[in-house]
Structure formats: C-alpha cells, structure tokens
Amino acid sequence: MRLEILGASGGIGPGRRTTALRVDEDLLIDAGSGVGELSLEAMARVRHVFLTHSHLDHVAFLPFLLDSVFDRLEGPVTVHGLPETLEALRRHLFNWVLWPDFARLPDPGRPVLRYRPMGPGETREVGGRRLTLLPVAHAVPAAGYVVTGPSGGCFAFSGDTSLNEGFWEGLNALPRLDLLIVETAFPDSEEALCRLARHYCPALLAEDLARLRHRPRLLITHAKPGAEALIARQCRERLPHLAPRLLRGGEVFEL
Ligand SMILES: [Zn+2]
Ligand SMILES: [Zn+2]
C-alpha cells in the first residue's frame, strides 16, 4: 500500500496545501487543496474519497475534482464519511448554489458522485485495503481512519480533533500500528483556543498519547502556517520517546 501526502498544512500559501492523502491511485482521505497536486489522469483514477469531516480545508477541492474529470469517469466516485458529514456536503456544498449537485449530474440515473455513510467503528474494504472509521472530538461531527493494506501494514490518521476517547481506544485495539498521523493545529500558547475550536496543541496531544500502547512513527499534520517550527519543537519536547516530526506535502510511505 502506497500512501502519498498531497497536503498537510493548516492553511495555504506557497508550498502549503490543506489536508489530502492519497492511498494507492484510487483512494483519497480528505480532499483539501492538496488535490490540486494531481494531474487530470490521476484525478480520473480516484474512485473513493473518505472524509474526516465537513470543514472546507478538508473538502474544498472535491467539487473541483469532480468538475475537472466528470467526462472521463466511467462510474461514480463514492464519498464515504459520517452521515452528518455527507449531509453537510449535500445541503451546503453540492446544493446548486455553491456548486452543482453532482449526485444528479450529468444524468440523475448515472451520477458521478454517490454518498455512502459510515458509522463509528465501521470497516469498509476497498480493493484489499480496509478502512475503519473512528470517532474523534472536533467542532463538527468528525472521524479519523485506520487503514490496513493487503500485506498488513497499517496507518492511522486523526483528522481534526482535540482530547477524545474513541480514536485512542480504537488504536489500542489494533494488533499493530506502523504510522500515526495526528493533527496539532496550534502551539501551546493557544491551548484555550484549542479547547474551544477542538484541536490539539502539543500539551493536549501529549495527554492523549500517554494512553497509546503502540510505538508508531509519529507525524504531525495541520500545523498553523507560520507556527510550524514552534509546534514541531514543542511536540519533540513533550514526546521525546516518540521523536515526532512534521509531515510534509509530497512525502510517500510504503506500508
Ligand atoms: Zn476542522
Ligand atoms: Zn482542518
């Protein structure tokens, strides 16, 4: 299983793209501005999109992806996620106001977008890869995913979250965890904001990570633009045993 990081920033700017992960050629986790790194041919090969939640930095490029390749697609792109996430897309994004409803285009009988809701703890198998949705705690209903490849390699991605039970319990129940990508949106000076907006700062992340029984490679994502170096340093200081580092767009992992 090949994991490619298309976007791993908490914002935009030169060299910064928002959250999008590509698993092999056909599967995305989130569709932030990182999707803009893909060629037309690569976009047309995407068959499944698993969303962590409805915030724009995680979904904004899904409408553009569908619009760019709808004439090349032989079947619908399946969008997976919590029912609340998919309902938010239906009501607030693909609603004919912000963007056309691709669940009814180009033909209501043969649309290029279809929704498949998932519940907490549910596992979906897609071409030999297994994706399990784990509940997290963010400002809107949100999830992380555990992804296990055909040869047993396993990574987890938190999406956006603050202190929570579900994600860490789910990880502790796994037989193995090779790679953990977890958000840390703000430095410790913004802990009050993190509690309000439901993100991690290094101190809050360390609190939850203390419960993890695995020793995966730890990569930090979603850092606020301009605060990346500070967040990375604070994470290293709080979690020296895990030697965390910042995840970068363009990185590739074989699992
Ligand atoms: Zn969010
Ligand atoms: Zn976000």
GROMACS .gro file of C-alpha atoms and ligand atoms in nm:
model
  257
    1MET     CA    1   0.000   0.000   0.000
    2ARG     CA    2   0.134   0.339  -0.100
    3LEU     CA    3   0.043   0.649   0.099
    4GLU     CA    4   0.114   0.987  -0.062
    5ILE     CA    5   0.071   1.314   0.123
    6LEU     CA    6  -0.087   1.568  -0.112
    7GLY     CA    7  -0.149   1.831   0.153
    8ALA     CA    8  -0.064   1.851   0.525
    9SER     CA    9  -0.089   2.218   0.619
   10GLY     CA   10  -0.338   2.401   0.837
   11GLY     CA   11  -0.355   2.671   0.569
   12ILE     CA   12  -0.248   2.784   0.225
   13GLY     CA   13   0.041   2.969   0.064
   14PRO     CA   14   0.345   2.878  -0.143
   15GLY     CA   15   0.435   2.516  -0.062
   16ARG     CA   16   0.131   2.480   0.162
   17ARG     CA   17  -0.174   2.271   0.073
   18THR     CA   18  -0.459   2.170   0.302
   19THR     CA   19  -0.536   1.811   0.401
   20ALA     CA   20  -0.548   1.543   0.134
   21LEU     CA   21  -0.394   1.193   0.148
   22ARG     CA   22  -0.382   0.953  -0.146
   23VAL     CA   23  -0.377   0.577  -0.086
   24ASP     CA   24  -0.255   0.395  -0.396
   25GLU     CA   25  -0.409   0.557  -0.704
   26ASP     CA   26  -0.780   0.520  -0.641
   27LEU     CA   27  -0.846   0.638  -0.289
   28LEU     CA   28  -0.832   0.975  -0.113
   29ILE     CA   29  -0.868   1.060   0.252
   30ASP     CA   30  -0.996   1.417   0.258
   31ALA     CA   31  -1.000   1.648  -0.041
   32GLY     CA   32  -0.847   1.976   0.065
   33SER     CA   33  -0.636   2.190  -0.165
   34GLY     CA   34  -0.371   1.913  -0.179
   35VAL     CA   35  -0.590   1.755  -0.451
   36GLY     CA   36  -0.463   2.038  -0.673
   37GLU     CA   37  -0.131   1.848  -0.696
   38LEU     CA   38  -0.294   1.572  -0.906
   39SER     CA   39  -0.289   1.561  -1.287
   40LEU     CA   40  -0.616   1.515  -1.477
   41GLU     CA   41  -0.525   1.149  -1.534
   42ALA     CA   42  -0.454   1.097  -1.163
   43MET     CA   43  -0.779   1.272  -1.066
   44ALA     CA   44  -0.976   1.048  -1.300
   45ARG     CA   45  -0.833   0.738  -1.128
   46VAL     CA   46  -0.979   0.841  -0.789
   47ARG     CA   47  -1.275   0.610  -0.718
   48HIS     CA   48  -1.325   0.661  -0.342
   49VAL     CA   49  -1.299   0.960  -0.111
   50PHE     CA   50  -1.313   0.905   0.266
   51LEU     CA   51  -1.387   1.229   0.451
   52THR     CA   52  -1.296   1.305   0.811
   53HIS     CA   53  -1.543   1.594   0.844
   54SER     CA   54  -1.715   1.872   0.656
   55HIS     CA   55  -1.479   2.167   0.711
   56LEU     CA   56  -1.367   2.340   0.393
   57ASP     CA   57  -0.995   2.275   0.438
   58HIS     CA   58  -1.083   1.902   0.404
   59VAL     CA   59  -1.348   1.909   0.129
   60ALA     CA   60  -1.295   2.226  -0.079
   61PHE     CA   61  -1.133   2.055  -0.380
   62LEU     CA   62  -1.383   1.769  -0.411
   63PRO     CA   63  -1.619   1.986  -0.623
   64PHE     CA   64  -1.329   2.088  -0.850
   65LEU     CA   65  -1.206   1.730  -0.883
   66LEU     CA   66  -1.549   1.609  -0.999
   67ASP     CA   67  -1.591   1.905  -1.232
   68SER     CA   68  -1.246   1.852  -1.386
   69VAL     CA   69  -1.290   1.483  -1.472
   70PHE     CA   70  -1.663   1.406  -1.488
   71ASP     CA   71  -1.643   1.338  -1.863
   72ARG     CA   72  -1.357   1.088  -1.807
   73LEU     CA   73  -1.528   0.887  -1.530
   74GLU     CA   74  -1.681   0.550  -1.613
   75GLY     CA   75  -1.868   0.523  -1.285
   76PRO     CA   76  -1.945   0.734  -0.979
   77VAL     CA   77  -1.686   0.847  -0.728
   78THR     CA   78  -1.800   0.713  -0.389
   79VAL     CA   79  -1.776   0.956  -0.099
   80HIS     CA   80  -1.761   0.787   0.244
   81GLY     CA   81  -1.795   0.952   0.584
   82LEU     CA   82  -2.018   1.009   0.882
   83PRO     CA   83  -2.385   1.067   0.790
   84GLU     CA   84  -2.360   1.424   0.928
   85THR     CA   85  -2.058   1.495   0.707
   86LEU     CA   86  -2.227   1.372   0.392
   87GLU     CA   87  -2.546   1.559   0.477
   88ALA     CA   88  -2.344   1.879   0.518
   89LEU     CA   89  -2.199   1.831   0.170
   90ARG     CA   90  -2.542   1.767   0.024
   91ARG     CA   91  -2.704   2.067   0.192
   92HIS     CA   92  -2.430   2.326   0.192
   93LEU     CA   93  -2.192   2.247  -0.095
   94PHE     CA   94  -2.348   2.040  -0.376
   95ASN     CA   95  -2.672   2.236  -0.348
   96TRP     CA   96  -2.687   2.416  -0.687
   97VAL     CA   97  -2.586   2.741  -0.512
   98LEU     CA   98  -2.221   2.690  -0.415
   99TRP     CA   99  -2.180   2.412  -0.673
  100PRO     CA  100  -2.400   2.189  -0.892
  101ASP     CA  101  -2.534   1.867  -0.739
  102PHE     CA  102  -2.303   1.607  -0.888
  103ALA     CA  103  -2.511   1.333  -0.722
  104ARG     CA  104  -2.759   1.415  -1.005
  105LEU     CA  105  -2.516   1.506  -1.283
  106PRO     CA  106  -2.452   1.461  -1.567
  107ASP     CA  107  -2.763   1.243  -1.555
  108PRO     CA  108  -2.968   1.159  -1.240
  109GLY     CA  109  -2.958   0.791  -1.342
  110ARG     CA  110  -2.580   0.792  -1.390
  111PRO     CA  111  -2.432   1.049  -1.150
  112VAL     CA  112  -2.059   1.097  -1.094
  113LEU     CA  113  -2.098   1.128  -0.715
  114ARG     CA  114  -2.259   0.889  -0.470
  115TYR     CA  115  -2.268   0.903  -0.090
  116ARG     CA  116  -2.205   0.605   0.137
  117PRO     CA  117  -2.242   0.691   0.506
  118MET     CA  118  -2.033   0.506   0.765
  119GLY     CA  119  -2.091   0.467   1.138
  120PRO     CA  120  -1.831   0.484   1.416
  121GLY     CA  121  -1.629   0.162   1.428
  122GLU     CA  122  -1.747   0.055   1.083
  123THR     CA  123  -1.491  -0.102   0.849
  124ARG     CA  124  -1.509  -0.082   0.472
  125GLU     CA  125  -1.296  -0.293   0.241
  126VAL     CA  126  -1.189  -0.133  -0.085
  127GLY     CA  127  -0.970  -0.339  -0.317
  128GLY     CA  128  -0.788  -0.524  -0.040
  129ARG     CA  129  -0.745  -0.219   0.184
  130ARG     CA  130  -0.954  -0.197   0.499
  131LEU     CA  131  -1.063   0.141   0.634
  132THR     CA  132  -1.215   0.173   0.979
  133LEU     CA  133  -1.383   0.494   1.091
  134LEU     CA  134  -1.304   0.604   1.446
  135PRO     CA  135  -1.496   0.886   1.617
  136VAL     CA  136  -1.299   1.192   1.733
  137ALA     CA  137  -1.399   1.520   1.902
  138HIS     CA  138  -1.397   1.832   1.683
  139ALA     CA  139  -1.620   2.138   1.639
  140VAL     CA  140  -1.843   1.939   1.399
  141PRO     CA  141  -1.904   1.562   1.379
  142ALA     CA  142  -1.566   1.422   1.279
  143ALA     CA  143  -1.373   1.099   1.238
  144GLY     CA  144  -1.028   0.955   1.199
  145TYR     CA  145  -0.941   0.646   0.995
  146VAL     CA  146  -0.730   0.336   1.040
  147VAL     CA  147  -0.612   0.198   0.707
  148THR     CA  148  -0.471  -0.155   0.674
  149GLY     CA  149  -0.309  -0.263   0.350
  150PRO     CA  150  -0.315  -0.608   0.183
  151SER     CA  151   0.021  -0.702   0.338
  152GLY     CA  152  -0.083  -0.598   0.689
  153GLY     CA  153   0.088  -0.255   0.703
  154CYS     CA  154  -0.127  -0.015   0.899
  155PHE     CA  155  -0.151   0.361   0.943
  156ALA     CA  156  -0.396   0.584   1.127
  157PHE     CA  157  -0.497   0.944   1.059
  158SER     CA  158  -0.672   1.151   1.324
  159GLY     CA  159  -0.837   1.414   1.104
  160ASP     CA  160  -0.915   1.723   1.313
  161THR     CA  161  -0.964   1.658   1.682
  162SER     CA  162  -0.892   1.755   2.039
  163LEU     CA  163  -0.896   1.539   2.353
  164ASN     CA  164  -1.110   1.233   2.284
  165GLU     CA  165  -1.162   0.868   2.379
  166GLY     CA  166  -1.277   0.695   2.062
  167PHE     CA  167  -0.971   0.738   1.845
  168TRP     CA  168  -0.722   0.621   2.107
  169GLU     CA  169  -0.937   0.327   2.220
  170GLY     CA  170  -0.969   0.224   1.857
  171LEU     CA  171  -0.592   0.240   1.806
  172ASN     CA  172  -0.521   0.043   2.123
  173ALA     CA  173  -0.749  -0.235   1.997
  174LEU     CA  174  -0.534  -0.279   1.682
  175PRO     CA  175  -0.282  -0.565   1.663
  176ARG     CA  176  -0.026  -0.324   1.517
  177LEU     CA  177   0.017   0.039   1.417
  178ASP     CA  178   0.312   0.135   1.197
  179LEU     CA  179   0.246   0.502   1.129
  180LEU     CA  180   0.033   0.761   1.308
  181ILE     CA  181  -0.054   1.094   1.150
  182VAL     CA  182  -0.212   1.323   1.405
  183GLU     CA  183  -0.309   1.685   1.394
  184THR     CA  184  -0.153   1.954   1.609
  185ALA     CA  185  -0.303   2.274   1.479
  186PHE     CA  186  -0.167   2.531   1.725
  187PRO     CA  187   0.124   2.586   1.966
  188ASP     CA  188   0.080   2.553   2.343
  189SER     CA  189   0.021   2.929   2.382
  190GLU     CA  190  -0.317   2.869   2.211
  191GLU     CA  191  -0.440   2.592   2.442
  192ALA     CA  192  -0.760   2.785   2.527
  193LEU     CA  193  -0.837   2.824   2.156
  194CYS     CA  194  -0.764   2.453   2.103
  195ARG     CA  195  -1.017   2.358   2.372
  196LEU     CA  196  -1.276   2.591   2.213
  197ALA     CA  197  -1.220   2.502   1.846
  198ARG     CA  198  -1.142   2.138   1.934
  199HIS     CA  199  -0.789   2.100   1.803
  200TYR     CA  200  -0.470   1.968   1.963
  201CYS     CA  201  -0.178   2.173   2.083
  202PRO     CA  202   0.134   1.976   2.184
  203ALA     CA  203   0.032   1.964   2.554
  204LEU     CA  204  -0.314   1.826   2.478
  205LEU     CA  205  -0.173   1.578   2.226
  206ALA     CA  206   0.078   1.451   2.482
  207GLU     CA  207  -0.207   1.399   2.730
  208ASP     CA  208  -0.392   1.169   2.489
  209LEU     CA  209  -0.082   0.997   2.351
  210ALA     CA  210   0.011   0.886   2.701
  211ARG     CA  211  -0.265   0.625   2.664
  212LEU     CA  212  -0.137   0.476   2.337
  213ARG     CA  213   0.011   0.127   2.379
  214HIS     CA  214   0.178   0.122   2.034
  215ARG     CA  215   0.506   0.286   1.933
  216PRO     CA  216   0.432   0.401   1.575
  217ARG     CA  217   0.625   0.653   1.368
  218LEU     CA  218   0.459   0.978   1.469
  219LEU     CA  219   0.397   1.254   1.218
  220ILE     CA  220   0.234   1.587   1.298
  221THR     CA  221  -0.005   1.749   1.050
  222HIS     CA  222  -0.235   2.053   1.014
  223ALA     CA  223   0.009   2.300   1.177
  224LYS     CA  224  -0.091   2.663   1.154
  225PRO     CA  225   0.104   2.841   0.877
  226GLY     CA  226   0.397   3.028   1.027
  227ALA     CA  227   0.388   2.829   1.352
  228GLU     CA  228   0.519   2.500   1.206
  229ALA     CA  229   0.869   2.513   1.359
  230LEU     CA  230   0.738   2.610   1.703
  231ILE     CA  231   0.472   2.336   1.703
  232ALA     CA  232   0.729   2.077   1.590
  233ARG     CA  233   0.974   2.181   1.863
  234GLN     CA  234   0.704   2.171   2.134
  235CYS     CA  235   0.592   1.826   2.015
  236ARG     CA  236   0.950   1.695   2.030
  237GLU     CA  237   0.989   1.835   2.383
  238ARG     CA  238   0.660   1.686   2.505
  239LEU     CA  239   0.705   1.349   2.333
  240PRO     CA  240   1.080   1.274   2.320
  241HIS     CA  241   1.021   0.896   2.329
  242LEU     CA  242   0.824   0.913   2.002
  243ALA     CA  243   1.053   1.156   1.816
  244PRO     CA  244   0.768   1.323   1.627
  245ARG     CA  245   0.828   1.535   1.322
  246LEU     CA  246   0.618   1.750   1.093
  247LEU     CA  247   0.451   1.577   0.798
  248ARG     CA  248   0.522   1.745   0.463
  249GLY     CA  249   0.327   1.757   0.138
  250GLY     CA  250   0.486   1.530  -0.124
  251GLU     CA  251   0.601   1.261   0.118
  252VAL     CA  252   0.539   0.897   0.021
  253PHE     CA  253   0.520   0.596   0.254
  254GLU     CA  254   0.515   0.229   0.161
  255LEU     CA  255   0.316   0.023   0.412
  256ZN      ZN  256  -1.190   2.105   1.107
  257ZN      ZN  257  -0.890   2.122   0.932
   0.00000   0.00000   0.00000
